[in-house]
Coordinates of N, CA and C and ligand atoms in Angstrom, one line a residue:
X411 N 0.2 22.8 -2.1 CA 1.1 22.3 -1.1 C 1.8 21.1 -1.6
X412 N 3.1 21.0 -1.3 CA 3.9 19.9 -1.9 C 3.5 18.6 -1.3
X413 N 3.6 17.5 -2.1 CA 3.4 16.2 -1.6 C 4.7 15.7 -0.9
X414 N 4.5 15.0 0.2 CA 5.6 14.4 0.9 C 5.6 12.9 0.6
X415 N 6.8 12.3 0.3 CA 6.9 10.9 0.1 C 6.5 10.2 1.5
X416 N 5.8 9.1 1.4 CA 5.4 8.3 2.6 C 6.6 7.4 2.9
X417 N 6.6 7.0 4.2 CA 7.7 6.1 4.7 C 7.1 4.7 4.7
X418 N 7.8 3.8 4.0 CA 7.3 2.4 4.0 C 8.4 1.5 4.5
X419 N 9.3 2.0 5.4 CA 10.4 1.2 5.9 C 10.0 0.0 6.6
X420 N 8.8 0.0 7.2 CA 8.3 -1.2 7.9 C 8.3 -2.5 7.0
X421 N 8.2 -2.2 5.7 CA 8.1 -3.3 4.8 C 9.5 -4.1 4.7
X422 N 10.5 -3.4 5.1 CA 11.9 -4.1 5.1 C 11.8 -5.3 6.0
X423 N 11.1 -5.2 7.1 CA 11.0 -6.4 8.0 C 9.8 -7.3 7.6
X424 N 8.7 -6.6 7.3 CA 7.5 -7.4 7.0 C 7.6 -8.3 5.7
X425 N 8.4 -7.8 4.8 CA 8.5 -8.5 3.5 C 9.8 -9.1 3.2
X426 N 10.6 -9.2 4.3 CA 12.0 -9.7 4.1 C 12.1 -11.2 3.6
X427 N 11.0 -11.9 3.7 CA 10.9 -13.3 3.2 C 10.9 -13.3 1.7
X428 N 10.5 -12.2 1.1 CA 10.4 -12.3 -0.4 C 11.0 -11.1 -1.1
X429 N 11.3 -10.0 -0.4 CA 12.0 -8.9 -1.1 C 13.1 -8.5 -0.2
X430 N 14.3 -8.4 -0.9 CA 15.5 -8.0 -0.1 C 15.5 -6.5 0.2
X431 N 16.3 -6.1 1.1 CA 16.4 -4.6 1.5 C 16.9 -3.9 0.2
X432 N 17.8 -4.5 -0.5 CA 18.3 -3.8 -1.7 C 17.2 -3.5 -2.7
X433 N 16.4 -4.6 -2.9 CA 15.3 -4.4 -3.9 C 14.3 -3.4 -3.4
X434 N 13.9 -3.5 -2.2 CA 12.8 -2.6 -1.7 C 13.3 -1.1 -1.6
X435 N 14.6 -1.0 -1.2 CA 15.1 0.4 -1.1 C 15.3 1.1 -2.5
X436 N 15.6 0.2 -3.5 CA 15.7 0.8 -4.8 C 14.3 1.2 -5.3
X437 N 13.3 0.4 -4.9 CA 11.9 0.7 -5.3 C 11.4 2.0 -4.6
X438 N 11.8 2.1 -3.3 CA 11.4 3.4 -2.6 C 12.0 4.6 -3.3
X439 N 13.2 4.5 -3.7 CA 13.9 5.6 -4.4 C 13.2 6.0 -5.7
X440 N 12.7 5.0 -6.4 CA 12.0 5.3 -7.7 C 10.7 6.0 -7.3
X441 N 10.0 5.5 -6.3 CA 8.7 6.1 -5.9 C 8.9 7.5 -5.5
X442 N 10.0 7.8 -4.7 CA 10.3 9.2 -4.2 C 10.5 10.1 -5.4
X443 N 11.1 9.5 -6.5 CA 11.3 10.3 -7.7 C 10.0 10.7 -8.3
X444 N 9.0 9.9 -8.3 CA 7.7 10.3 -8.9 C 7.1 11.4 -8.0
X445 N 7.2 11.3 -6.7 CA 6.7 12.4 -5.9 C 7.4 13.7 -6.2
X446 N 8.7 13.6 -6.3 CA 9.5 14.9 -6.6 C 9.0 15.5 -7.9
X447 N 8.8 14.6 -8.9 CA 8.4 15.1 -10.2 C 7.0 15.7 -10.2
X448 N 6.1 15.0 -9.4 CA 4.7 15.5 -9.3 C 4.7 16.9 -8.7
X449 N 5.6 17.1 -7.7 CA 5.7 18.4 -7.1 C 6.2 19.5 -8.1
X450 N 7.2 19.1 -8.9 CA 7.8 20.0 -9.9 C 6.7 20.4 -10.9
X451 N 6.0 19.3 -11.4 CA 5.0 19.6 -12.4 C 3.9 20.5 -11.9
X452 N 3.4 20.2 -10.7 CA 2.3 21.0 -10.1 C 2.7 22.5 -9.9
X453 N 4.0 22.6 -9.4 CA 4.5 24.0 -9.2 C 4.6 24.7 -10.5
X454 N 5.1 24.0 -11.6 CA 5.3 24.6 -12.9 C 3.9 25.0 -13.5
X455 N 2.9 24.1 -13.3 CA 1.6 24.4 -13.8 C 1.0 25.6 -13.1
X456 N 1.3 25.8 -11.9 CA 0.8 27.0 -11.2 C 1.3 28.3 -11.8
X457 N 2.5 28.2 -12.4 CA 3.1 29.4 -13.0 C 2.9 29.5 -14.5
X458 N 2.4 28.4 -15.1 CA 2.4 28.3 -16.6 C 1.5 29.3 -17.2
X459 N 1.8 29.6 -18.5 CA 1.0 30.5 -19.3 C -0.1 29.7 -20.0
X460 N -1.3 29.8 -19.5 CA -2.4 29.0 -20.0 C -3.0 29.5 -21.3
X461 N -2.4 30.6 -21.7 CA -2.9 31.2 -23.0 C -2.1 30.7 -24.2
X462 N -1.0 29.9 -23.9 CA -0.1 29.4 -24.9 C -0.2 27.9 -24.8
X463 N -0.8 27.2 -25.8 CA -1.0 25.8 -25.8 C -0.9 25.3 -27.2
X464 N -0.4 24.0 -27.4 CA -0.2 23.5 -28.7 C -0.1 22.0 -28.7
X465 N -0.6 21.4 -29.8 CA -0.5 19.9 -29.9 C 0.9 19.4 -30.0
X466 N 1.7 20.1 -30.8 CA 3.1 19.7 -31.0 C 4.0 20.0 -29.8
X467 N 3.9 21.3 -29.4 CA 4.7 21.7 -28.2 C 4.3 23.0 -27.7
X468 N 4.1 23.0 -26.4 CA 4.0 24.3 -25.6 C 4.3 23.9 -24.2
X469 N 5.0 24.7 -23.4 CA 5.3 24.3 -22.1 C 4.1 23.8 -21.3
X470 N 3.0 24.6 -21.4 CA 1.8 24.2 -20.6 C 1.3 22.8 -21.1
X471 N 1.3 22.6 -22.4 CA 0.8 21.3 -23.0 C 1.6 20.1 -22.6
X472 N 3.0 20.4 -22.6 CA 3.9 19.3 -22.2 C 3.7 18.9 -20.7
X473 N 3.5 19.9 -19.9 CA 3.3 19.7 -18.4 C 2.0 18.8 -18.2
X474 N 1.0 19.1 -19.0 CA -0.3 18.3 -18.9 C -0.1 16.9 -19.4
X475 N 0.8 16.8 -20.5 CA 1.0 15.5 -21.0 C 1.8 14.6 -20.1
X476 N 2.7 15.2 -19.3 CA 3.5 14.4 -18.4 C 2.9 14.2 -17.0
X477 N 1.9 15.0 -16.7 CA 1.3 15.0 -15.3 C 0.8 13.6 -14.9
X478 N 0.1 12.9 -15.8 CA -0.4 11.5 -15.4 C 0.7 10.6 -15.0
X479 N 1.9 10.7 -15.6 CA 3.0 9.8 -15.3 C 3.4 10.0 -13.9
X480 N 3.7 11.2 -13.5 CA 4.1 11.5 -12.1 C 3.0 11.2 -11.1
X481 N 1.8 11.6 -11.5 CA 0.6 11.5 -10.6 C 0.3 10.0 -10.3
X482 N 0.2 9.2 -11.4 CA -0.1 7.8 -11.3 C 1.1 7.1 -10.7
X483 N 2.3 7.5 -11.1 CA 3.5 6.8 -10.5 C 3.5 7.0 -9.0
X484 N 3.0 8.2 -8.5 CA 3.0 8.4 -7.1 C 1.9 7.6 -6.4
X485 N 0.7 7.8 -6.8 CA -0.5 7.2 -6.1 C -0.5 5.6 -6.2
X486 N -0.1 5.1 -7.4 CA -0.1 3.7 -7.5 C 1.0 3.0 -6.7
X487 N 2.1 3.6 -6.6 CA 3.2 3.1 -5.7 C 2.7 3.1 -4.3
X488 N 2.1 4.2 -3.9 CA 1.6 4.3 -2.5 C 0.6 3.2 -2.2
X489 N -0.3 3.0 -3.2 CA -1.3 1.9 -3.0 C -0.6 0.6 -2.9
X490 N 0.4 0.3 -3.7 CA 1.1 -0.9 -3.7 C 1.8 -1.2 -2.4
X491 N 2.6 -0.2 -1.9 CA 3.4 -0.4 -0.7 C 2.4 -0.5 0.5
X492 N 1.3 0.2 0.4 CA 0.3 0.2 1.6 C -0.4 -1.2 1.6
X493 N -0.5 -1.8 0.4 CA -1.2 -3.1 0.5 C -0.3 -4.3 0.6
X494 N 1.0 -4.0 1.0 CA 1.9 -5.1 1.3 C 2.1 -5.2 2.9
X495 N 2.4 -6.3 3.4 CA 2.6 -6.4 4.8 C 3.1 -7.8 5.2
X496 N 3.0 -8.1 6.5 CA 3.5 -9.3 7.0 C 2.8 -10.5 6.3
X497 N 3.5 -11.6 6.2 CA 3.0 -12.7 5.4 C 1.9 -13.5 6.1
X498 N 1.1 -14.2 5.3 CA 0.2 -15.2 5.9 C -1.1 -14.7 6.4
X499 N -1.5 -13.4 6.1 CA -2.8 -12.9 6.5 C -3.9 -13.6 5.6
X500 N -5.1 -13.7 6.2 CA -6.2 -14.3 5.5 C -7.1 -13.3 4.9
X501 N -7.5 -13.5 3.6 CA -8.4 -12.5 3.1 C -9.7 -12.5 3.8
X502 N -10.3 -11.3 4.1 CA -11.5 -11.2 4.8 C -12.7 -11.7 4.0
X503 N -13.7 -12.2 4.7 CA -14.9 -12.8 4.1 C -15.6 -11.7 3.1
X504 N -15.8 -10.5 3.5 CA -16.5 -9.5 2.6 C -15.7 -9.3 1.3
X505 N -14.4 -9.4 1.4 CA -13.6 -9.2 0.1 C -13.8 -10.5 -0.7
X506 N -13.7 -11.6 -0.1 CA -13.9 -12.9 -0.9 C -15.2 -12.9 -1.5
X507 N -16.3 -12.5 -0.8 CA -17.6 -12.5 -1.4 C -17.7 -11.5 -2.6
X508 N -17.2 -10.3 -2.4 CA -17.2 -9.3 -3.5 C -16.5 -9.8 -4.7
X509 N -15.4 -10.5 -4.5 CA -14.6 -11.1 -5.7 C -15.4 -12.2 -6.3
X510 N -16.0 -13.1 -5.5 CA -16.7 -14.2 -6.0 C -18.0 -13.8 -6.8
X511 N -18.6 -12.7 -6.2 CA -19.8 -12.2 -6.9 C -19.5 -11.6 -8.3
X512 N -18.3 -11.1 -8.4 CA -17.9 -10.4 -9.7 C -17.2 -11.4 -10.6
X513 N -16.4 -12.3 -10.1 CA -15.6 -13.2 -11.0 C -16.1 -14.6 -11.1
X514 N -17.1 -14.9 -10.3 CA -17.6 -16.3 -10.3 C -17.0 -17.1 -9.2
X515 N -15.7 -16.9 -9.0 CA -15.1 -17.7 -7.8 C -13.8 -17.0 -7.5
X516 N -13.3 -17.3 -6.3 CA -12.0 -16.7 -5.8 C -10.9 -17.2 -6.8
X517 N -10.9 -18.5 -7.1 CA -9.8 -19.0 -7.9 C -9.8 -18.4 -9.3
X518 N -10.9 -18.0 -9.8 CA -11.0 -17.3 -11.1 C -10.3 -15.9 -11.0
X519 N -10.6 -15.2 -9.9 CA -9.9 -13.9 -9.7 C -8.4 -14.1 -9.6
X520 N -7.9 -15.1 -8.8 CA -6.5 -15.3 -8.7 C -5.9 -15.7 -10.1
X521 N -6.6 -16.5 -10.8 CA -6.1 -16.9 -12.1 C -6.0 -15.7 -13.1
X522 N -6.9 -14.8 -12.9 CA -6.9 -13.6 -13.7 C -5.8 -12.6 -13.4
X523 N -5.5 -12.5 -12.1 CA -4.4 -11.7 -11.6 C -3.1 -12.3 -12.2
X524 N -2.9 -13.6 -12.1 CA -1.7 -14.2 -12.6 C -1.6 -14.0 -14.1
X525 N -2.7 -14.0 -14.8 CA -2.6 -13.9 -16.3 C -2.3 -12.4 -16.6
X526 N -2.8 -11.5 -15.9 CA -2.4 -10.1 -16.2 C -0.9 -9.8 -15.9
X527 N -0.5 -10.3 -14.7 CA 1.0 -10.1 -14.4 C 1.9 -10.8 -15.4
X528 N 1.4 -11.9 -15.9 CA 2.2 -12.6 -16.9 C 2.1 -12.0 -18.3
X529 N 1.2 -11.1 -18.5 CA 1.0 -10.5 -19.8 C 2.0 -9.5 -20.2
X530 N 2.7 -8.9 -19.2 CA 3.7 -7.9 -19.6 C 3.9 -7.0 -18.4
X531 N 4.8 -6.0 -18.6 CA 5.1 -5.1 -17.5 C 3.9 -4.0 -17.4
X532 N 3.7 -3.6 -16.2 CA 2.7 -2.7 -15.9 C 2.1 -2.9 -14.5
X533 N 0.9 -2.5 -14.3 CA 0.2 -2.6 -13.0 C -1.0 -3.6 -13.2
X534 N -1.1 -4.5 -12.2 CA -2.4 -5.2 -12.1 C -3.1 -4.6 -11.0
X535 N -4.2 -4.0 -11.3 CA -5.1 -3.3 -10.3 C -6.3 -4.1 -10.1
X536 N -6.7 -4.5 -8.9 CA -8.0 -5.0 -8.6 C -8.8 -3.8 -8.1
X537 N -9.9 -3.4 -8.7 CA -10.6 -2.2 -8.4 C -12.1 -2.5 -8.1
X538 N -12.7 -1.5 -7.5 CA -14.1 -1.5 -7.5 C -14.6 -0.5 -8.6
X539 N -15.4 -1.1 -9.5 CA -15.8 -0.3 -10.7 C -17.1 0.4 -10.4
X540 N -17.1 1.7 -10.3 CA -18.3 2.5 -10.0 C -19.2 2.6 -11.2
X541 N -18.6 2.3 -12.4 CA -19.5 2.3 -13.6 C -20.5 1.2 -13.6
X542 N -20.0 0.0 -13.2 CA -20.8 -1.2 -13.3 C -21.0 -1.9 -12.0
X543 N -20.6 -1.3 -10.9 CA -20.8 -1.8 -9.5 C -20.3 -3.2 -9.4
X544 N -19.0 -3.4 -9.7 CA -18.5 -4.7 -9.5 C -16.9 -4.6 -9.3
X545 N -16.4 -5.7 -8.8 CA -14.9 -5.8 -8.7 C -14.3 -6.1 -10.0
X546 N -13.2 -5.5 -10.4 CA -12.7 -5.7 -11.7 C -11.2 -5.7 -11.7
X547 N -10.5 -6.4 -12.6 CA -9.1 -6.3 -12.7 C -8.8 -5.4 -13.9
X548 N -7.8 -4.6 -13.7 CA -7.4 -3.5 -14.7 C -5.9 -3.6 -15.0
X549 N -5.5 -3.9 -16.2 CA -4.1 -4.0 -16.6 C -3.7 -2.6 -17.1
X550 N -2.8 -1.9 -16.4 CA -2.4 -0.6 -16.7 C -0.9 -0.6 -17.2
X551 N -0.7 -0.1 -18.4 CA 0.6 -0.2 -19.0 C 1.2 1.2 -19.3
X552 N 2.0 1.3 -20.3 CA 2.6 2.6 -20.7 C 3.4 3.2 -19.6
X553 N 3.2 4.4 -19.3 CA 3.9 5.1 -18.2 C 2.9 5.3 -17.0
X554 N 2.4 4.2 -16.5 CA 1.4 4.2 -15.4 C 0.0 4.8 -15.8
X555 N -0.2 4.9 -17.1 CA -1.5 5.6 -17.4 C -2.3 4.9 -18.6
X556 N -1.6 4.1 -19.4 CA -2.3 3.5 -20.5 C -3.2 2.4 -20.1
X557 N -4.5 2.5 -20.4 CA -5.4 1.4 -20.0 C -6.2 1.6 -18.7
X558 N -5.8 2.7 -18.0 CA -6.5 2.9 -16.7 C -8.0 3.3 -16.9
X559 N -8.8 2.5 -16.4 CA -10.3 2.7 -16.5 C -10.7 3.9 -15.6
X560 N -11.7 4.7 -16.1 CA -12.2 5.8 -15.2 C -13.1 5.2 -14.1
X561 N -13.3 6.0 -13.1 CA -14.3 5.7 -12.0 C -14.0 4.4 -11.3
X562 N -12.8 4.2 -11.0 CA -12.4 2.9 -10.3 C -11.8 3.3 -8.9
X563 N -12.1 2.6 -7.9 CA -11.5 2.7 -6.6 C -10.5 1.5 -6.5
X564 N -9.2 1.8 -6.3 CA -8.2 0.8 -6.3 C -8.2 0.0 -4.9
X565 N -8.5 -1.2 -5.0 CA -8.5 -2.1 -3.8 C -7.1 -2.8 -3.6
X566 N -6.5 -3.3 -4.7 CA -5.2 -3.9 -4.6 C -4.4 -3.4 -5.8
X567 N -3.2 -2.9 -5.6 CA -2.3 -2.6 -6.6 C -1.1 -3.5 -6.6
X568 N -0.8 -4.2 -7.7 CA 0.4 -5.1 -7.8 C 1.3 -4.5 -8.9
X569 N 2.5 -4.1 -8.4 CA 3.5 -3.6 -9.4 C 4.1 -4.7 -10.1
X570 N 3.9 -4.8 -11.4 CA 4.4 -5.9 -12.3 C 5.5 -5.3 -13.2
X571 N 6.1 -4.2 -12.9 CA 7.2 -3.7 -13.6 C 8.5 -4.5 -13.2
X572 N 9.5 -4.6 -14.1 CA 10.7 -5.3 -13.8 C 11.4 -4.7 -12.6
X573 N 11.4 -3.4 -12.5 CA 12.1 -2.8 -11.4 C 11.6 -3.2 -10.0
X574 N 10.4 -3.8 -9.9 CA 9.8 -4.2 -8.6 C 10.4 -5.5 -8.1
X575 N 11.0 -6.3 -9.0 CA 11.4 -7.6 -8.6 C 12.7 -8.1 -9.2
X576 N 13.2 -7.4 -10.2 CA 14.3 -8.1 -11.0 C 15.6 -8.3 -10.2
X577 N 15.9 -7.4 -9.2 CA 17.1 -7.6 -8.4 C 17.0 -9.0 -7.7
X578 N 15.8 -9.3 -7.2 CA 15.7 -10.5 -6.4 C 15.3 -11.8 -7.3
X579 N 14.5 -11.6 -8.3 CA 13.9 -12.7 -9.0 C 14.4 -12.9 -10.5
X580 N 15.0 -11.9 -11.0 CA 15.4 -12.0 -12.4 C 14.1 -12.2 -13.2
X581 N 14.1 -13.3 -14.1 CA 12.9 -13.5 -14.9 C 11.9 -14.3 -14.2
X582 N 12.1 -14.7 -13.0 CA 11.1 -15.6 -12.3 C 9.9 -14.7 -11.7
X583 N 9.2 -14.1 -12.6 CA 8.2 -13.2 -12.2 C 7.0 -13.9 -11.4
X584 N 6.7 -15.1 -11.8 CA 5.7 -15.8 -11.1 C 6.0 -16.0 -9.6
X585 N 7.3 -16.2 -9.3 CA 7.7 -16.4 -7.9 C 7.5 -15.1 -7.1
X586 N 7.8 -14.0 -7.8 CA 7.6 -12.6 -7.2 C 6.1 -12.5 -6.9
X587 N 5.3 -12.8 -7.9 CA 3.8 -12.6 -7.7 C 3.3 -13.5 -6.5
X588 N 3.9 -14.7 -6.4 CA 3.5 -15.6 -5.3 C 3.8 -14.9 -4.0
X589 N 5.0 -14.3 -3.9 CA 5.4 -13.6 -2.7 C 4.4 -12.4 -2.4
X590 N 4.0 -11.7 -3.4 CA 3.1 -10.6 -3.2 C 1.8 -11.1 -2.7
X591 N 1.3 -12.2 -3.3 CA 0.0 -12.7 -2.9 C 0.0 -13.2 -1.4
X592 N 1.2 -13.6 -1.0 CA 1.3 -14.1 0.4 C 1.6 -13.0 1.4
X593 N 1.9 -11.8 0.8 CA 2.2 -10.7 1.7 C 1.2 -9.5 1.5
X594 N 0.0 -9.8 1.1 CA -1.0 -8.8 1.0 C -1.5 -8.4 2.4
X595 N -1.6 -7.1 2.6 CA -2.1 -6.5 3.8 C -3.6 -6.4 3.8
X596 N -4.2 -7.5 4.2 CA -5.7 -7.6 4.0 C -6.5 -6.6 4.8
X597 N -5.9 -6.2 6.0 CA -6.6 -5.2 6.8 C -6.7 -3.9 6.0
X598 N -5.6 -3.5 5.4 CA -5.6 -2.3 4.6 C -6.6 -2.4 3.4
X599 N -6.6 -3.6 2.8 CA -7.4 -3.8 1.6 C -8.9 -3.8 2.0
X600 N -9.2 -4.4 3.2 CA -10.6 -4.5 3.7 C -11.1 -3.1 4.0
X601 N -10.2 -2.2 4.5 CA -10.6 -0.9 4.8 C -10.9 -0.1 3.5
X602 N -10.1 -0.4 2.4 CA -10.4 0.3 1.1 C -11.8 -0.2 0.6
X603 N -12.1 -1.5 0.8 CA -13.4 -2.0 0.3 C -14.5 -1.3 1.1
X604 N -14.3 -1.2 2.4 CA -15.4 -0.6 3.3 C -15.6 0.8 2.9
X605 N -14.6 1.6 2.7 CA -14.7 3.0 2.2 C -15.4 3.1 0.9
X606 N -15.1 2.1 0.0 CA -15.6 2.1 -1.3 C -17.1 1.9 -1.3
X607 N -17.5 0.8 -0.5 CA -18.9 0.5 -0.5 C -19.7 1.5 0.3
X608 N -19.1 2.2 1.2 CA -19.7 3.3 1.9 C -20.0 4.5 1.0
X609 N -19.0 4.8 0.1 CA -19.2 5.8 -0.8 C -20.3 5.5 -1.8
X610 N -20.3 4.2 -2.2 CA -21.3 3.8 -3.2 C -22.7 3.9 -2.6
X611 N -22.8 3.5 -1.3 CA -24.2 3.6 -0.6 C -24.6 5.0 -0.5
X612 N -23.7 5.9 -0.2 CA -24.1 7.3 0.0 C -24.5 8.0 -1.3
X613 N -23.9 7.5 -2.4 CA -24.2 8.0 -3.7 C -25.5 7.5 -4.3
X614 N -25.9 6.4 -3.8 CA -27.1 5.8 -4.5 C -28.4 6.1 -3.7
Ligands
FE2_2134 FE1 7.3 0.4 -9.2

Protein backbone atom coordinates (compact mmCIF):
# COMPACT_ATOMS: atom_id res chain seq x y z
CA UNK A 1 0.00 0.00 0.00
CA UNK A 2 1.34 3.39 -1.00
CA UNK A 3 2.64 5.81 1.59
CA UNK A 4 0.82 9.14 1.82
CA UNK A 5 2.76 12.32 2.65
CA UNK A 6 1.67 13.75 5.98
CA UNK A 7 0.40 17.30 6.26
CA UNK A 8 2.56 19.57 8.44
CA UNK A 9 0.96 22.89 7.44
CA UNK A 10 0.26 23.76 11.12
CA UNK A 11 3.99 24.42 11.42
CA UNK A 12 3.60 27.47 9.16
CA UNK A 13 1.94 29.24 12.11
CA UNK A 14 3.66 27.42 14.98
CA UNK A 15 7.18 28.03 13.65
CA UNK A 16 6.74 31.37 11.93
CA UNK A 17 9.02 33.05 14.48
CA UNK A 18 11.99 31.11 13.14
CA UNK A 19 11.11 29.57 9.77
CA UNK A 20 9.50 31.45 6.89
CA UNK A 21 6.65 30.03 4.82
CA UNK A 22 8.99 29.91 1.84
CA UNK A 23 11.59 27.87 3.78
CA UNK A 24 9.07 25.45 5.27
CA UNK A 25 7.13 24.91 2.05
CA UNK A 26 10.34 24.19 0.15
CA UNK A 27 11.20 21.63 2.81
CA UNK A 28 7.72 20.04 2.64
CA UNK A 29 8.21 19.65 -1.12
CA UNK A 30 11.53 17.87 -0.61
CA UNK A 31 9.94 15.56 1.97
CA UNK A 32 7.06 14.75 -0.39
CA UNK A 33 9.65 13.82 -3.00
CA UNK A 34 11.12 11.17 -0.69
CA UNK A 35 7.66 9.70 -0.08
CA UNK A 36 7.05 9.57 -3.84
CA UNK A 37 10.38 7.83 -4.44
CA UNK A 38 9.76 5.36 -1.58
CA UNK A 39 6.49 4.40 -3.25
CA UNK A 40 8.21 4.02 -6.62
CA UNK A 41 10.97 1.86 -5.16
CA UNK A 42 8.59 -0.37 -3.21
CA UNK A 43 6.37 -0.83 -6.25
CA UNK A 44 9.39 -1.67 -8.43
CA UNK A 45 10.72 -4.10 -5.82
CA UNK A 46 7.37 -5.85 -5.86
CA UNK A 47 7.83 -6.58 -9.57
CA UNK A 48 11.62 -7.00 -9.63
CA UNK A 49 13.36 -10.16 -10.76
CA UNK A 50 15.01 -11.47 -7.57
CA UNK A 51 16.93 -14.08 -9.53
CA UNK A 52 19.10 -11.41 -11.18
CA UNK A 53 21.39 -9.56 -8.78
CA UNK A 54 24.87 -8.12 -9.06
CA UNK A 55 27.38 -6.03 -7.11
CA UNK A 56 28.11 -3.76 -10.09
CA UNK A 57 24.63 -3.46 -11.49
CA UNK A 58 21.29 -5.18 -11.63
CA UNK A 59 17.88 -3.52 -11.37
CA UNK A 60 17.02 -5.42 -8.18
CA UNK A 61 20.41 -4.59 -6.60
CA UNK A 62 20.11 -0.88 -7.43
CA UNK A 63 16.62 -0.68 -5.96
CA UNK A 64 17.92 -2.16 -2.71
CA UNK A 65 20.89 0.25 -2.74
CA UNK A 66 18.64 3.31 -3.12
CA UNK A 67 15.85 2.11 -0.81
CA UNK A 68 17.47 3.45 2.42
CA UNK A 69 17.72 6.95 0.93
CA UNK A 70 14.01 7.20 0.24
CA UNK A 71 12.97 5.27 3.36
CA UNK A 72 15.13 7.27 5.78
CA UNK A 73 14.40 10.50 3.90
CA UNK A 74 10.72 9.84 4.52
CA UNK A 75 10.68 8.72 8.14
CA UNK A 76 13.36 11.12 9.42
CA UNK A 77 11.59 14.12 7.89
CA UNK A 78 8.33 12.97 9.46
CA UNK A 79 10.08 12.63 12.83
CA UNK A 80 11.56 16.13 12.40
CA UNK A 81 8.34 17.89 11.42
CA UNK A 82 6.40 16.04 14.13
CA UNK A 83 8.85 17.12 16.82
CA UNK A 84 8.52 20.81 15.92
CA UNK A 85 5.78 22.99 17.35
CA UNK A 86 4.82 26.20 19.06
CA UNK A 87 7.70 27.91 20.86
CA UNK A 88 8.54 27.99 24.52
CA UNK A 89 7.42 24.53 25.64
CA UNK A 90 9.22 23.09 28.66
CA UNK A 91 10.97 19.73 28.42
CA UNK A 92 9.18 17.18 30.62
CA UNK A 93 10.87 15.90 33.77
CA UNK A 94 11.07 12.23 32.61
CA UNK A 95 12.92 13.27 29.46
CA UNK A 96 15.32 15.52 31.40
CA UNK A 97 16.03 12.67 33.81
CA UNK A 98 16.65 10.18 30.99
CA UNK A 99 19.05 12.62 29.34
CA UNK A 100 20.84 13.43 32.60
CA UNK A 101 21.18 9.72 33.43
CA UNK A 102 22.81 9.10 30.04
CA UNK A 103 24.86 12.27 29.46
CA UNK A 104 25.65 13.31 33.00
CA UNK A 105 23.70 16.55 32.70
CA UNK A 106 21.15 18.36 30.55
CA UNK A 107 23.76 20.94 29.53
CA UNK A 108 26.10 18.21 28.30
CA UNK A 109 23.34 16.84 26.07
CA UNK A 110 22.61 20.32 24.66
CA UNK A 111 26.33 20.92 24.07
CA UNK A 112 26.57 17.59 22.27
CA UNK A 113 23.59 18.42 20.02
CA UNK A 114 25.22 21.75 19.12
CA UNK A 115 28.52 20.01 18.40
CA UNK A 116 26.90 17.47 16.07
CA UNK A 117 24.91 20.09 14.17
CA UNK A 118 28.07 22.17 13.84
CA UNK A 119 30.05 19.19 12.56
CA UNK A 120 28.49 19.14 9.12
CA UNK A 121 25.34 18.46 7.19
CA UNK A 122 23.17 15.53 8.14
CA UNK A 123 20.83 14.55 10.92
CA UNK A 124 21.30 14.97 14.64
CA UNK A 125 19.18 12.25 16.18
CA UNK A 126 18.59 11.87 19.88
CA UNK A 127 17.63 8.26 20.30
CA UNK A 128 16.88 5.64 22.87
CA UNK A 129 19.50 2.98 22.31
CA UNK A 130 18.06 -0.51 22.84
CA UNK A 131 21.53 -2.03 22.61
CA UNK A 132 22.84 -0.28 25.71
CA UNK A 133 19.58 0.99 27.26
CA UNK A 134 20.43 4.67 27.26
CA UNK A 135 19.74 7.94 25.48
CA UNK A 136 22.26 8.60 22.73
CA UNK A 137 23.01 11.20 20.06
CA UNK A 138 23.56 9.84 16.56
CA UNK A 139 25.09 11.87 13.70
CA UNK A 140 23.66 10.56 10.43
CA UNK A 141 25.25 11.69 7.19
CA UNK A 142 25.50 10.60 3.57
CA UNK A 143 22.08 10.24 2.02
CA UNK A 144 20.17 9.90 5.31
CA UNK A 145 21.79 6.54 6.00
CA UNK A 146 25.51 6.76 6.77
CA UNK A 147 26.23 6.34 10.47
CA UNK A 148 22.71 5.33 11.49
CA UNK A 149 23.03 3.04 14.51
CA UNK A 150 20.84 -0.10 14.64
CA UNK A 151 18.20 -0.68 17.33
CA UNK A 152 17.45 2.97 18.05
CA UNK A 153 14.12 4.62 18.78
CA UNK A 154 14.21 8.19 17.47
CA UNK A 155 13.16 10.62 20.21
CA UNK A 156 14.24 13.87 18.50
CA UNK A 157 15.25 14.41 14.88
CA UNK A 158 16.99 17.65 13.92
CA UNK A 159 17.49 18.28 10.22
CA UNK A 160 20.94 19.84 9.88
CA UNK A 161 21.06 19.83 6.09
CA UNK A 162 21.45 23.22 4.38
CA UNK A 163 18.07 22.88 2.66
CA UNK A 164 16.38 22.99 6.10
CA UNK A 165 17.53 26.53 6.91
CA UNK A 166 19.61 28.18 4.17
CA UNK A 167 16.79 30.32 2.70
CA UNK A 168 16.25 31.94 6.11
CA UNK A 169 19.64 31.75 7.80
CA UNK A 170 22.33 31.40 5.16
CA UNK A 171 25.45 30.27 6.99
CA UNK A 172 24.09 31.17 10.46
CA UNK A 173 23.38 27.55 11.30
CA UNK A 174 23.67 28.07 15.06
CA UNK A 175 20.77 30.55 14.91
CA UNK A 176 18.65 27.96 13.09
CA UNK A 177 19.48 25.38 15.75
CA UNK A 178 18.55 27.83 18.51
CA UNK A 179 15.17 28.21 16.78
CA UNK A 180 14.71 24.43 16.59
CA UNK A 181 15.56 23.99 20.28
CA UNK A 182 13.01 26.68 21.16
CA UNK A 183 10.34 25.06 18.99
CA UNK A 184 10.58 21.44 20.08
CA UNK A 185 7.20 19.78 20.51
CA UNK A 186 7.90 18.25 23.91
CA UNK A 187 4.47 16.59 24.13
CA UNK A 188 5.26 14.57 20.99
CA UNK A 189 8.77 13.81 22.24
CA UNK A 190 7.50 12.71 25.66
CA UNK A 191 5.03 10.37 23.96
CA UNK A 192 7.90 8.83 21.97
CA UNK A 193 9.87 8.29 25.18
CA UNK A 194 6.85 6.72 26.89
CA UNK A 195 6.29 4.30 24.01
CA UNK A 196 9.99 3.47 23.95
CA UNK A 197 10.21 2.72 27.67
CA UNK A 198 6.98 0.71 27.46
CA UNK A 199 8.47 -1.38 24.64
CA UNK A 200 11.64 -1.87 26.66
CA UNK A 201 9.73 -2.99 29.76
CA UNK A 202 7.64 -5.47 27.73
CA UNK A 203 10.76 -6.92 26.15
CA UNK A 204 12.64 -7.40 29.40
FE1 LIG B 1 15.37 17.93 5.15
